[in-house]
Amino acid sequence: MFQRILIANRGEIALRIIRACREMGIETVAVFSEADRGAHYLSLADQAICIGSAPASESYLKIERIISAAEVGNVQAIHPGYGFLAENAHFAEVCRSCNIEFIGPPHEAMQKLGDKVSAKAIAREAKVNLVPGSDGLVESEAEALAVADRIGYPVLIKATAGGGGKGMRVARNDINLKAGLKQAAQEAEKAFKNSGVYIEKYVEAPRHVEVQLLGDQHGNMLHLWERDCTLQRRHQKLVEESPAPTLPLAVREDICKAAVRLAKTANYWNAGTCEFIVDKNHQFYFIEVNARIQVEHPVTELVTGIDLIKSQIRVAAGEPLDIKQRNIAATGCAIELRINAEDPDNGFRPSPGKITKLRIPGGPGIRFDSHVHEGYVIGPNYDSMIGKLIVHRANRAEAFATMKRALDEFVLEGIKTTIPLAKKIFRHSAFIEGDVDTTFIERTF
Ligand code: MV4
């Protein structure tokens, strides 16, 4: 097992990893930018090293600085968290070449699955259901038009180097498609230095269901059941829950088994998430793999009782998984709410500033994962998530009651947050009945 681990991240996920390491008796080296100097979570690490100025490009994204800190800190492994370098296959390779374990998937699998077209080829090989669409990249307008004729409009144009909705366009007819192709390719070239695009039938108003995967370096691959992440805004998830409220057990089992087949075919190990969309007839379609730990991992930790961060570290150290699939049960209902420093009454614009008053809810069934404290200043440099409020109760109705109580207890002053919006969401009958789709937030609020 590792003696010391560097956490190449910041905020709530850095704190989450530090906490897991402390419980495992592993020393931690944290890195921070000038903007994060003095943040309380840094004092929980054994060592904290400044790696640059506020912009992520000058600090958390600077591979050479992370590696230098790892040398100075004399660590055996690096945990990338999520975002920043978490899905940067080159970074994973650099770690390997410096004899530092990368706590995540093998860079080969990261590479193969990071390219959405090659990820779909692996899905096809694993007999995982795909949305009808082009067989790989579309190389010409004529080919795109022919595909659209075959599968019928509306279609989605997606960037193969994209993901998370970046570079995605809906086309409802030939004209849209021709224009959309050009724009999507240009945007993809600019954003990802890869203009490759592919086409899929647009599944209208789907649910977004993802499967938590955990594999070791000895060929064992487990699923830790699914999460429903349908409540999103502009591809930013707001609420995630497990189990998926609309899916019968048989469909949940099928979608989880499909995800395991895909991960095994990709020779994947460590934690990862297989994303699907599900239509009104409970037909599911593979969309993409997230080759990292995700923001919403606590939802799965609560329903399965498995600590995903500790599991990641043990798997990276070469340990075989000590759990069997038949012993992984999803118990009760967990719901996570992301709390962002944004103003929902002003187009969700970021609302940086100092937290002047903070009263965190507690009591049975409540977990709050956050690095903030009274007096903490939310800066403009990083994403606006302050923390995650997660509840875990025996069933969904109880979980809703606990979430509403938690939101009523929550006091956070000095900045605008999405808490008032959350209170409206958890009172909305459509959400309570599980009758929402991925456009609910934009349509309703
Ligand atoms: C789709 C889709 C419907 N049809 N693909 C792409 C990024 C991924 N994270 C979710 N994405 C989707 N892919 C097909 N063929 C619907 C989504 C989707 C979505 C699309 C637009 C706006 C919000 C969305 C939220 C979740 C899923």
CSV table of C-alpha atoms and ligand atoms in Angstrom, one decimal:
chain,number,residue,atom,x,y,z
A,1,MET,CA,0.0,0.0,0.0
A,2,PHE,CA,1.1,3.6,-0.7
A,3,GLN,CA,2.7,5.6,2.2
A,4,ARG,CA,2.0,9.0,0.6
A,5,ILE,CA,-0.5,10.2,-2.0
A,6,LEU,CA,-0.6,13.6,-3.8
A,7,ILE,CA,-4.1,14.9,-4.4
A,8,ALA,CA,-4.0,16.8,-7.8
A,9,ASN,CA,-7.3,18.7,-7.1
A,10,ARG,CA,-8.9,21.2,-4.9
A,11,GLY,CA,-12.1,21.9,-2.9
A,12,GLU,CA,-14.6,19.3,-1.8
A,13,ILE,CA,-13.1,16.3,-3.7
A,14,ALA,CA,-9.6,17.1,-2.4
A,15,LEU,CA,-11.0,17.1,1.1
A,16,ARG,CA,-12.9,13.8,0.4
A,17,ILE,CA,-9.7,12.1,-0.7
A,18,ILE,CA,-7.7,13.5,2.3
A,19,ARG,CA,-10.3,12.1,4.6
A,20,ALA,CA,-10.2,8.6,3.0
A,21,CYS,CA,-6.4,8.6,3.2
A,22,ARG,CA,-6.3,9.6,6.9
A,23,GLU,CA,-8.6,6.7,7.7
A,24,MET,CA,-6.3,4.4,5.8
A,25,GLY,CA,-3.2,5.7,7.5
A,26,ILE,CA,-1.8,7.1,4.2
A,27,GLU,CA,0.0,10.5,4.4
A,28,THR,CA,-1.3,13.2,2.0
A,29,VAL,CA,0.3,15.9,-0.1
A,30,ALA,CA,-2.1,18.6,-1.2
A,31,VAL,CA,-1.4,21.1,-3.9
A,32,PHE,CA,-3.0,24.6,-4.1
A,33,SER,CA,-3.0,27.7,-6.2
A,34,GLU,CA,-2.6,31.2,-4.8
A,35,ALA,CA,-6.4,31.5,-4.8
A,36,ASP,CA,-6.8,28.5,-2.5
A,37,ARG,CA,-4.0,29.5,-0.1
A,38,GLY,CA,-5.3,29.3,3.5
A,39,ALA,CA,-8.3,27.1,2.7
A,40,HIS,CA,-9.0,25.1,5.9
A,41,TYR,CA,-9.0,21.7,4.1
A,42,LEU,CA,-5.3,22.1,3.3
A,43,SER,CA,-4.5,21.9,7.0
A,44,LEU,CA,-5.8,18.4,7.1
A,45,ALA,CA,-3.1,17.3,4.6
A,46,ASP,CA,0.3,16.3,5.9
A,47,GLN,CA,1.9,18.7,3.5
A,48,ALA,CA,0.6,21.4,1.2
A,49,ILE,CA,2.5,22.7,-1.8
A,50,CYS,CA,1.7,25.9,-3.8
A,51,ILE,CA,1.9,25.1,-7.5
A,52,GLY,CA,1.0,28.4,-9.1
A,53,SER,CA,-1.4,31.3,-9.5
A,54,ALA,CA,-5.2,31.2,-9.5
A,55,PRO,CA,-6.0,30.3,-13.2
A,56,ALA,CA,-6.3,26.5,-13.5
A,57,SER,CA,-4.0,26.7,-16.5
A,58,GLU,CA,-1.3,28.1,-14.2
A,59,SER,CA,-1.8,25.6,-11.4
A,60,TYR,CA,-4.1,22.6,-11.3
A,61,LEU,CA,-3.7,21.9,-15.1
A,62,LYS,CA,0.1,22.2,-15.1
A,63,ILE,CA,1.3,18.7,-15.4
A,64,GLU,CA,5.0,19.5,-14.8
A,65,ARG,CA,4.1,21.4,-11.6
A,66,ILE,CA,1.9,18.5,-10.3
A,67,ILE,CA,4.8,16.1,-11.0
A,68,SER,CA,7.4,18.3,-9.4
A,69,ALA,CA,5.2,18.5,-6.3
A,70,ALA,CA,4.9,14.7,-6.3
A,71,GLU,CA,8.7,14.5,-6.4
A,72,VAL,CA,9.2,17.1,-3.6
A,73,GLY,CA,6.4,15.3,-1.6
A,74,ASN,CA,8.0,11.9,-2.3
A,75,VAL,CA,4.7,10.3,-3.1
A,76,GLN,CA,4.0,6.9,-4.6
A,77,ALA,CA,0.7,7.8,-6.2
A,78,ILE,CA,-1.5,10.7,-7.4
A,79,HIS,CA,-5.3,10.9,-7.1
A,80,PRO,CA,-6.6,13.3,-9.8
A,81,GLY,CA,-10.2,13.6,-8.5
A,82,TYR,CA,-12.6,14.8,-11.2
A,83,GLY,CA,-12.3,17.6,-13.7
A,84,PHE,CA,-8.8,19.1,-14.3
A,85,LEU,CA,-6.4,16.3,-15.3
A,86,ALA,CA,-8.7,13.4,-14.2
A,87,GLU,CA,-9.4,12.2,-17.8
A,88,ASN,CA,-6.1,13.4,-19.3
A,89,ALA,CA,-4.6,10.2,-20.7
A,90,HIS,CA,-1.3,12.0,-21.3
A,91,PHE,CA,-1.1,12.9,-17.6
A,92,ALA,CA,-1.8,9.3,-16.7
A,93,GLU,CA,1.1,8.3,-19.0
A,94,VAL,CA,3.4,10.9,-17.5
A,95,CYS,CA,2.7,9.6,-14.0
A,96,ARG,CA,3.5,6.0,-15.2
A,97,SER,CA,6.8,7.2,-16.8
A,98,CYS,CA,7.7,8.8,-13.5
A,99,ASN,CA,7.0,5.6,-11.6
A,100,ILE,CA,4.1,7.3,-9.8
A,101,GLU,CA,0.8,5.3,-9.7
A,102,PHE,CA,-2.1,7.1,-11.3
A,103,ILE,CA,-5.2,6.4,-9.2
A,104,GLY,CA,-7.6,5.8,-12.0
A,105,PRO,CA,-8.0,3.7,-15.2
A,106,PRO,CA,-5.1,2.6,-17.4
A,107,HIS,CA,-4.3,5.3,-19.9
A,108,GLU,CA,-5.0,3.0,-22.8
A,109,ALA,CA,-8.6,2.5,-21.6
A,110,MET,CA,-8.9,6.2,-20.9
A,111,GLN,CA,-7.8,6.9,-24.5
A,112,LYS,CA,-10.1,4.4,-26.1
A,113,LEU,CA,-13.2,5.5,-24.1
A,114,GLY,CA,-12.4,9.2,-24.2
A,115,ASP,CA,-13.0,9.1,-28.0
A,116,LYS,CA,-16.8,8.7,-28.2
A,117,VAL,CA,-16.7,6.9,-31.6
A,118,SER,CA,-14.2,4.3,-30.4
A,119,ALA,CA,-16.2,4.0,-27.1
A,120,LYS,CA,-19.3,3.1,-29.2
A,121,ALA,CA,-17.3,0.5,-31.2
A,122,ILE,CA,-16.4,-1.1,-27.8
A,123,ALA,CA,-20.1,-0.9,-26.8
A,124,ARG,CA,-21.0,-2.6,-30.1
A,125,GLU,CA,-18.5,-5.4,-29.4
A,126,ALA,CA,-19.9,-5.8,-25.9
A,127,LYS,CA,-23.4,-6.1,-27.3
A,128,VAL,CA,-24.5,-3.0,-25.5
A,129,ASN,CA,-27.5,-1.2,-27.0
A,130,LEU,CA,-26.6,1.9,-29.1
A,131,VAL,CA,-28.8,4.7,-30.5
A,132,PRO,CA,-29.2,4.3,-34.3
A,133,GLY,CA,-26.7,6.5,-36.1
A,134,SER,CA,-23.6,6.8,-38.2
A,135,ASP,CA,-21.2,3.9,-38.2
A,136,GLY,CA,-18.3,6.0,-36.9
A,137,LEU,CA,-17.3,9.5,-37.9
A,138,VAL,CA,-19.2,11.2,-40.8
A,139,GLU,CA,-16.7,12.2,-43.4
A,140,SER,CA,-18.9,14.3,-45.7
A,141,GLU,CA,-22.2,16.2,-45.8
A,142,ALA,CA,-23.6,13.6,-48.3
A,143,GLU,CA,-22.9,10.8,-45.8
A,144,ALA,CA,-24.5,12.8,-43.0
A,145,LEU,CA,-27.6,13.4,-45.0
A,146,ALA,CA,-27.8,9.8,-46.0
A,147,VAL,CA,-27.6,8.7,-42.3
A,148,ALA,CA,-30.2,11.2,-41.3
A,149,ASP,CA,-32.5,9.9,-44.1
A,150,ARG,CA,-32.0,6.4,-42.8
A,151,ILE,CA,-32.6,7.1,-39.1
A,152,GLY,CA,-35.1,10.0,-39.4
A,153,TYR,CA,-35.0,13.5,-37.9
A,154,PRO,CA,-34.4,14.9,-35.4
A,155,VAL,CA,-30.7,13.8,-35.2
A,156,LEU,CA,-27.9,14.8,-32.9
A,157,ILE,CA,-24.5,15.9,-34.2
A,158,LYS,CA,-21.8,15.0,-31.6
A,159,ALA,CA,-18.1,15.6,-31.4
A,160,THR,CA,-16.1,12.4,-31.0
A,161,ALA,CA,-13.6,14.2,-28.7
A,162,GLY,CA,-16.4,15.9,-26.9
A,163,GLY,CA,-18.5,14.6,-24.1
A,164,GLY,CA,-20.8,15.9,-21.4
A,165,GLY,CA,-22.8,17.6,-24.1
A,166,LYS,CA,-19.9,19.8,-25.3
A,167,GLY,CA,-20.1,20.4,-29.1
A,168,MET,CA,-23.5,18.8,-29.4
A,169,ARG,CA,-26.2,20.0,-31.9
A,170,VAL,CA,-29.7,19.0,-32.7
A,171,ALA,CA,-30.8,19.0,-36.4
A,172,ARG,CA,-34.5,18.7,-37.2
A,173,ASN,CA,-34.1,18.8,-41.1
A,174,ASP,CA,-31.5,18.8,-43.9
A,175,ILE,CA,-30.9,22.6,-43.7
A,176,ASN,CA,-30.2,22.4,-39.9
A,177,LEU,CA,-28.0,19.4,-40.5
A,178,LYS,CA,-25.8,21.0,-43.1
A,179,ALA,CA,-25.3,24.1,-41.0
A,180,GLY,CA,-25.0,22.1,-37.8
A,181,LEU,CA,-22.3,19.9,-39.2
A,182,LYS,CA,-20.0,22.8,-40.1
A,183,GLN,CA,-20.6,24.5,-36.7
A,184,ALA,CA,-20.0,21.3,-34.7
A,185,ALA,CA,-16.8,20.5,-36.6
A,186,GLN,CA,-15.5,24.0,-36.2
A,187,GLU,CA,-16.3,24.1,-32.5
A,188,ALA,CA,-14.8,20.7,-32.0
A,189,GLU,CA,-11.6,21.6,-33.8
A,190,LYS,CA,-11.3,24.8,-31.6
A,191,ALA,CA,-12.2,23.1,-28.3
A,192,PHE,CA,-10.6,19.6,-28.7
A,193,LYS,CA,-8.2,20.0,-31.7
A,194,ASN,CA,-10.3,17.2,-33.3
A,195,SER,CA,-13.1,18.1,-35.7
A,196,GLY,CA,-14.4,14.5,-35.9
A,197,VAL,CA,-18.2,14.3,-35.5
A,198,TYR,CA,-20.8,11.5,-35.6
A,199,ILE,CA,-24.5,11.4,-35.8
A,200,GLU,CA,-27.2,9.7,-33.6
A,201,LYS,CA,-31.0,9.6,-33.6
A,202,TYR,CA,-32.1,12.2,-31.0
A,203,VAL,CA,-33.9,10.4,-28.3
A,204,GLU,CA,-36.4,13.1,-27.2
A,205,ALA,CA,-36.9,13.9,-23.5
A,206,PRO,CA,-34.9,11.0,-22.1
A,207,ARG,CA,-33.9,10.1,-18.6
A,208,HIS,CA,-30.2,10.1,-17.9
A,209,VAL,CA,-29.1,7.0,-16.0
A,210,GLU,CA,-25.5,6.1,-15.3
A,211,VAL,CA,-23.9,2.9,-13.8
A,212,GLN,CA,-21.1,3.0,-11.3
A,213,LEU,CA,-18.4,0.6,-12.1
A,214,LEU,CA,-15.4,-0.6,-10.1
A,215,GLY,CA,-12.8,-3.0,-11.4
A,216,ASP,CA,-9.4,-4.3,-10.2
A,217,GLN,CA,-6.2,-5.2,-12.0
A,218,HIS,CA,-7.0,-8.9,-11.8
A,219,GLY,CA,-10.0,-8.9,-14.2
A,220,ASN,CA,-12.7,-8.5,-11.7
A,221,MET,CA,-15.3,-5.9,-12.7
A,222,LEU,CA,-18.3,-5.0,-10.5
A,223,HIS,CA,-21.2,-2.6,-10.9
A,224,LEU,CA,-22.4,-0.7,-7.9
A,225,TRP,CA,-25.9,-0.1,-9.3
A,226,GLU,CA,-27.2,3.0,-11.1
A,227,ARG,CA,-27.8,6.7,-10.5
A,228,ASP,CA,-30.5,8.8,-12.2
A,229,CYS,CA,-29.1,12.2,-13.1
A,230,THR,CA,-32.0,13.5,-15.1
A,231,LEU,CA,-32.3,16.9,-13.4
A,232,GLN,CA,-29.7,18.9,-15.1
A,233,ARG,CA,-29.3,22.4,-16.5
A,234,ARG,CA,-27.1,23.0,-19.5
A,235,HIS,CA,-25.4,19.6,-18.9
A,236,GLN,CA,-24.6,20.6,-15.3
A,237,LYS,CA,-26.2,18.0,-13.0
A,238,LEU,CA,-28.2,19.4,-10.2
A,239,VAL,CA,-29.8,16.4,-8.5
A,240,GLU,CA,-28.7,12.7,-8.7
A,241,GLU,CA,-30.5,9.8,-7.0
A,242,SER,CA,-30.3,6.0,-6.6
A,243,PRO,CA,-32.1,3.8,-7.4
A,244,ALA,CA,-33.4,5.3,-10.6
A,245,PRO,CA,-37.0,6.0,-9.6
A,246,THR,CA,-38.7,5.0,-12.9
A,247,LEU,CA,-36.9,1.8,-13.7
A,248,PRO,CA,-38.2,-1.7,-12.9
A,249,LEU,CA,-35.6,-4.0,-11.2
A,250,ALA,CA,-35.2,-6.1,-14.4
A,251,VAL,CA,-34.2,-3.0,-16.4
A,252,ARG,CA,-31.8,-1.9,-13.7
A,253,GLU,CA,-30.2,-5.3,-13.7
A,254,ASP,CA,-29.9,-5.2,-17.6
A,255,ILE,CA,-28.4,-1.8,-17.7
A,256,CYS,CA,-25.9,-2.6,-15.0
A,257,LYS,CA,-24.8,-5.9,-16.7
A,258,ALA,CA,-24.4,-4.0,-20.0
A,259,ALA,CA,-22.1,-1.6,-18.3
A,260,VAL,CA,-20.0,-4.4,-16.9
A,261,ARG,CA,-19.7,-6.1,-20.3
A,262,LEU,CA,-18.5,-2.8,-21.8
A,263,ALA,CA,-15.9,-2.1,-19.1
A,264,LYS,CA,-14.6,-5.7,-19.4
A,265,THR,CA,-14.3,-5.4,-23.2
A,266,ALA,CA,-12.4,-2.1,-22.7
A,267,ASN,CA,-9.9,-3.8,-20.2
A,268,TYR,CA,-10.9,-1.1,-17.8
A,269,TRP,CA,-10.0,-1.0,-14.1
A,270,ASN,CA,-10.6,1.4,-11.2
A,271,ALA,CA,-13.8,3.5,-10.8
A,272,GLY,CA,-15.7,4.7,-13.8
A,273,THR,CA,-19.3,5.4,-14.9
A,274,CYS,CA,-21.2,4.2,-17.9
A,275,GLU,CA,-23.7,6.7,-19.1
A,276,PHE,CA,-27.0,5.8,-20.8
A,277,ILE,CA,-30.2,7.6,-21.9
A,278,VAL,CA,-33.5,5.8,-21.3
A,279,ASP,CA,-36.6,6.4,-23.3
A,280,LYS,CA,-40.2,6.3,-22.2
A,281,ASN,CA,-40.4,2.5,-22.9
A,282,HIS,CA,-37.4,1.9,-20.6
A,283,GLN,CA,-35.2,1.1,-23.7
A,284,PHE,CA,-31.7,2.2,-22.8
A,285,TYR,CA,-28.9,3.4,-25.1
A,286,PHE,CA,-25.2,3.7,-24.3
A,287,ILE,CA,-23.9,7.3,-24.6
A,288,GLU,CA,-20.4,7.6,-23.1
A,289,VAL,CA,-18.1,6.5,-20.4
A,290,ASN,CA,-16.7,8.9,-17.7
A,291,ALA,CA,-13.3,7.4,-16.9
A,292,ARG,CA,-13.0,9.0,-13.4
A,293,ILE,CA,-14.7,9.3,-10.0
A,294,GLN,CA,-17.7,11.6,-10.3
A,295,VAL,CA,-19.1,14.4,-8.2
A,296,GLU,CA,-22.1,12.2,-7.4
A,297,HIS,CA,-20.2,9.2,-6.1
A,298,PRO,CA,-21.6,9.7,-2.5
A,299,VAL,CA,-25.1,8.6,-3.8
A,300,THR,CA,-23.7,5.2,-4.6
A,301,GLU,CA,-21.5,5.0,-1.4
A,302,LEU,CA,-24.7,5.5,0.7
A,303,VAL,CA,-26.9,2.9,-1.0
A,304,THR,CA,-24.1,0.3,-1.3
A,305,GLY,CA,-22.1,1.1,1.9
A,306,ILE,CA,-18.9,0.9,-0.2
A,307,ASP,CA,-16.3,3.7,0.1
A,308,LEU,CA,-15.4,4.4,-3.5
A,309,ILE,CA,-12.4,6.6,-2.8
A,310,LYS,CA,-10.8,4.0,-0.6
A,311,SER,CA,-11.7,1.3,-3.2
A,312,GLN,CA,-9.9,3.4,-5.9
A,313,ILE,CA,-6.8,3.6,-3.8
A,314,ARG,CA,-6.7,-0.1,-3.0
A,315,VAL,CA,-7.3,-1.0,-6.6
A,316,ALA,CA,-4.5,1.3,-7.7
A,317,ALA,CA,-2.2,-0.4,-5.2
A,318,GLY,CA,-2.9,-3.7,-7.0
A,319,GLU,CA,-5.2,-5.2,-4.4
A,320,PRO,CA,-7.9,-7.5,-5.7
A,321,LEU,CA,-11.5,-6.4,-5.0
A,322,ASP,CA,-12.7,-8.1,-1.7
A,323,ILE,CA,-16.4,-7.8,-2.5
A,324,LYS,CA,-18.5,-10.1,-4.7
A,325,GLN,CA,-21.2,-8.8,-7.1
A,326,ARG,CA,-23.9,-11.0,-5.3
A,327,ASN,CA,-23.2,-9.2,-2.1
A,328,ILE,CA,-23.6,-5.7,-3.5
A,329,ALA,CA,-27.2,-4.6,-2.6
A,330,ALA,CA,-28.6,-1.1,-3.2
A,331,THR,CA,-30.3,-0.3,0.1
A,332,GLY,CA,-32.8,2.5,0.6
A,333,CYS,CA,-32.8,5.7,-1.4
A,334,ALA,CA,-30.0,8.4,-1.7
A,335,ILE,CA,-30.5,11.8,-3.2
A,336,GLU,CA,-27.7,14.3,-3.9
A,337,LEU,CA,-28.3,18.0,-4.4
A,338,ARG,CA,-25.4,20.1,-5.7
A,339,ILE,CA,-25.3,23.5,-4.1
A,340,ASN,CA,-23.7,26.2,-6.4
A,341,ALA,CA,-22.7,29.8,-5.7
A,342,GLU,CA,-25.0,30.9,-8.5
A,343,ASP,CA,-28.0,33.2,-8.7
A,344,PRO,CA,-31.0,31.3,-10.1
A,345,ASP,CA,-32.9,34.6,-10.3
A,346,ASN,CA,-30.3,36.0,-12.6
A,347,GLY,CA,-29.6,33.4,-15.2
A,348,PHE,CA,-27.6,31.3,-12.7
A,349,ARG,CA,-24.7,33.8,-13.0
A,350,PRO,CA,-21.8,33.0,-10.6
A,351,SER,CA,-22.1,34.7,-7.3
A,352,PRO,CA,-18.6,34.8,-5.7
A,353,GLY,CA,-18.0,36.4,-2.4
A,354,LYS,CA,-17.5,35.7,1.3
A,355,ILE,CA,-19.7,33.2,3.2
A,356,THR,CA,-20.8,35.4,6.2
A,357,LYS,CA,-23.0,32.9,7.9
A,358,LEU,CA,-23.1,29.1,7.6
A,359,ARG,CA,-25.4,26.7,9.5
A,360,ILE,CA,-25.0,23.2,8.1
A,361,PRO,CA,-28.0,20.8,8.5
A,362,GLY,CA,-27.5,17.5,10.3
A,363,GLY,CA,-29.3,14.7,12.0
A,364,PRO,CA,-30.4,11.3,10.8
A,365,GLY,CA,-29.7,10.6,7.1
A,366,ILE,CA,-27.8,13.8,6.2
A,367,ARG,CA,-24.3,14.1,4.7
A,368,PHE,CA,-22.8,17.4,3.5
A,369,ASP,CA,-19.6,17.1,1.5
A,370,SER,CA,-18.0,20.5,1.3
A,371,HIS,CA,-14.7,22.4,1.9
A,372,VAL,CA,-16.4,25.7,2.7
A,373,HIS,CA,-16.7,27.3,6.2
A,374,GLU,CA,-17.9,30.5,7.6
A,375,GLY,CA,-15.6,33.2,6.3
A,376,TYR,CA,-14.6,31.2,3.2
A,377,VAL,CA,-14.3,33.3,0.1
A,378,ILE,CA,-15.8,31.8,-3.1
A,379,GLY,CA,-13.6,33.1,-5.9
A,380,PRO,CA,-14.3,33.5,-9.6
A,381,ASN,CA,-11.6,31.1,-10.7
A,382,TYR,CA,-13.1,27.6,-10.5
A,383,ASP,CA,-16.5,26.1,-11.0
A,384,SER,CA,-19.3,27.3,-8.7
A,385,MET,CA,-20.1,24.2,-6.7
A,386,ILE,CA,-19.9,24.9,-3.0
A,387,GLY,CA,-20.8,21.4,-1.8
A,388,LYS,CA,-23.1,18.5,-2.1
A,389,LEU,CA,-26.1,17.9,0.3
A,390,ILE,CA,-26.8,14.1,0.3
A,391,VAL,CA,-29.6,12.3,2.1
A,392,HIS,CA,-30.0,8.6,2.6
A,393,ARG,CA,-33.2,7.1,4.0
A,394,ALA,CA,-35.2,3.9,3.8
A,395,ASN,CA,-37.2,5.0,0.8
A,396,ARG,CA,-37.7,7.9,-1.6
A,397,ALA,CA,-40.6,9.5,0.3
A,398,GLU,CA,-38.5,9.5,3.5
A,399,ALA,CA,-35.5,10.8,1.5
A,400,PHE,CA,-37.6,13.7,0.2
A,401,ALA,CA,-38.8,14.5,3.7
A,402,THR,CA,-35.2,14.6,5.0
A,403,MET,CA,-34.0,16.7,2.0
A,404,LYS,CA,-36.7,19.3,2.6
A,405,ARG,CA,-35.9,19.4,6.4
A,406,ALA,CA,-32.2,19.8,5.5
A,407,LEU,CA,-32.9,22.6,3.1
A,408,ASP,CA,-35.1,24.4,5.7
A,409,GLU,CA,-32.3,24.1,8.3
A,410,PHE,CA,-29.6,25.2,5.8
A,411,VAL,CA,-28.3,28.8,6.4
A,412,LEU,CA,-25.8,30.1,3.9
A,413,GLU,CA,-25.5,33.9,3.8
A,414,GLY,CA,-23.1,36.4,2.0
A,415,ILE,CA,-23.6,34.9,-1.5
A,416,LYS,CA,-26.5,33.8,-3.7
A,417,THR,CA,-26.9,30.0,-4.0
A,418,THR,CA,-29.2,27.5,-5.7
A,419,ILE,CA,-30.7,26.5,-2.4
A,420,PRO,CA,-34.0,28.5,-3.0
A,421,LEU,CA,-34.3,26.8,-6.4
A,422,ALA,CA,-33.7,23.4,-4.7
A,423,LYS,CA,-36.6,24.1,-2.3
A,424,LYS,CA,-38.9,24.6,-5.3
A,425,ILE,CA,-37.6,21.5,-7.1
A,426,PHE,CA,-38.2,19.3,-4.0
A,427,ARG,CA,-41.8,20.6,-3.7
A,428,HIS,CA,-42.6,20.1,-7.4
A,429,SER,CA,-45.1,17.3,-8.0
A,430,ALA,CA,-43.5,16.2,-11.4
A,431,PHE,CA,-40.2,15.6,-9.7
A,432,ILE,CA,-41.8,13.9,-6.7
A,433,GLU,CA,-43.7,11.5,-9.0
A,434,GLY,CA,-40.5,10.9,-11.0
A,435,ASP,CA,-42.1,12.3,-14.1
A,436,VAL,CA,-39.3,14.6,-15.4
A,437,ASP,CA,-36.9,14.4,-18.3
A,438,THR,CA,-33.6,16.2,-19.0
A,439,THR,CA,-35.4,19.3,-20.1
A,440,PHE,CA,-37.4,19.7,-16.9
A,441,ILE,CA,-35.3,22.4,-15.3
A,442,GLU,CA,-35.0,24.6,-18.3
A,443,ARG,CA,-38.7,24.2,-19.1
A,444,THR,CA,-40.0,24.7,-15.5
A,445,PHE,CA,-37.8,27.3,-13.9
B,1,MV4,C1,-28.2,12.2,-26.2
B,1,MV4,C2,-29.5,12.5,-25.8
B,1,MV4,C3,-30.6,12.2,-26.7
B,1,MV4,N1,-30.4,11.4,-27.8
B,1,MV4,N2,-28.0,11.4,-27.3
B,1,MV4,C4,-25.0,13.9,-24.4
B,1,MV4,C5,-24.0,14.3,-23.3
B,1,MV4,C6,-24.4,13.3,-22.3
B,1,MV4,N3,-23.8,13.6,-21.0
B,1,MV4,C7,-25.8,13.3,-22.3
B,1,MV4,N4,-26.1,13.6,-23.7
B,1,MV4,C8,-27.3,13.2,-24.4
B,1,MV4,N5,-27.1,12.5,-25.5
B,1,MV4,C9,-29.1,11.1,-28.1
B,1,MV4,N6,-28.9,10.3,-29.2
B,1,MV4,C10,-29.7,13.3,-24.7
B,1,MV4,C11,-28.6,13.6,-23.9
B,1,MV4,C12,-28.8,14.4,-22.7
B,1,MV4,C13,-29.0,15.8,-22.8
B,1,MV4,C14,-29.1,16.3,-24.1
B,1,MV4,C15,-29.5,17.7,-24.1
B,1,MV4,C16,-29.7,18.4,-23.0
B,1,MV4,C17,-29.5,17.9,-21.8
B,1,MV4,C18,-29.2,16.5,-21.6
B,1,MV4,C19,-29.1,15.9,-20.4
B,1,MV4,C20,-28.8,14.6,-20.3
B,1,MV4,C21,-28.6,13.8,-21.5
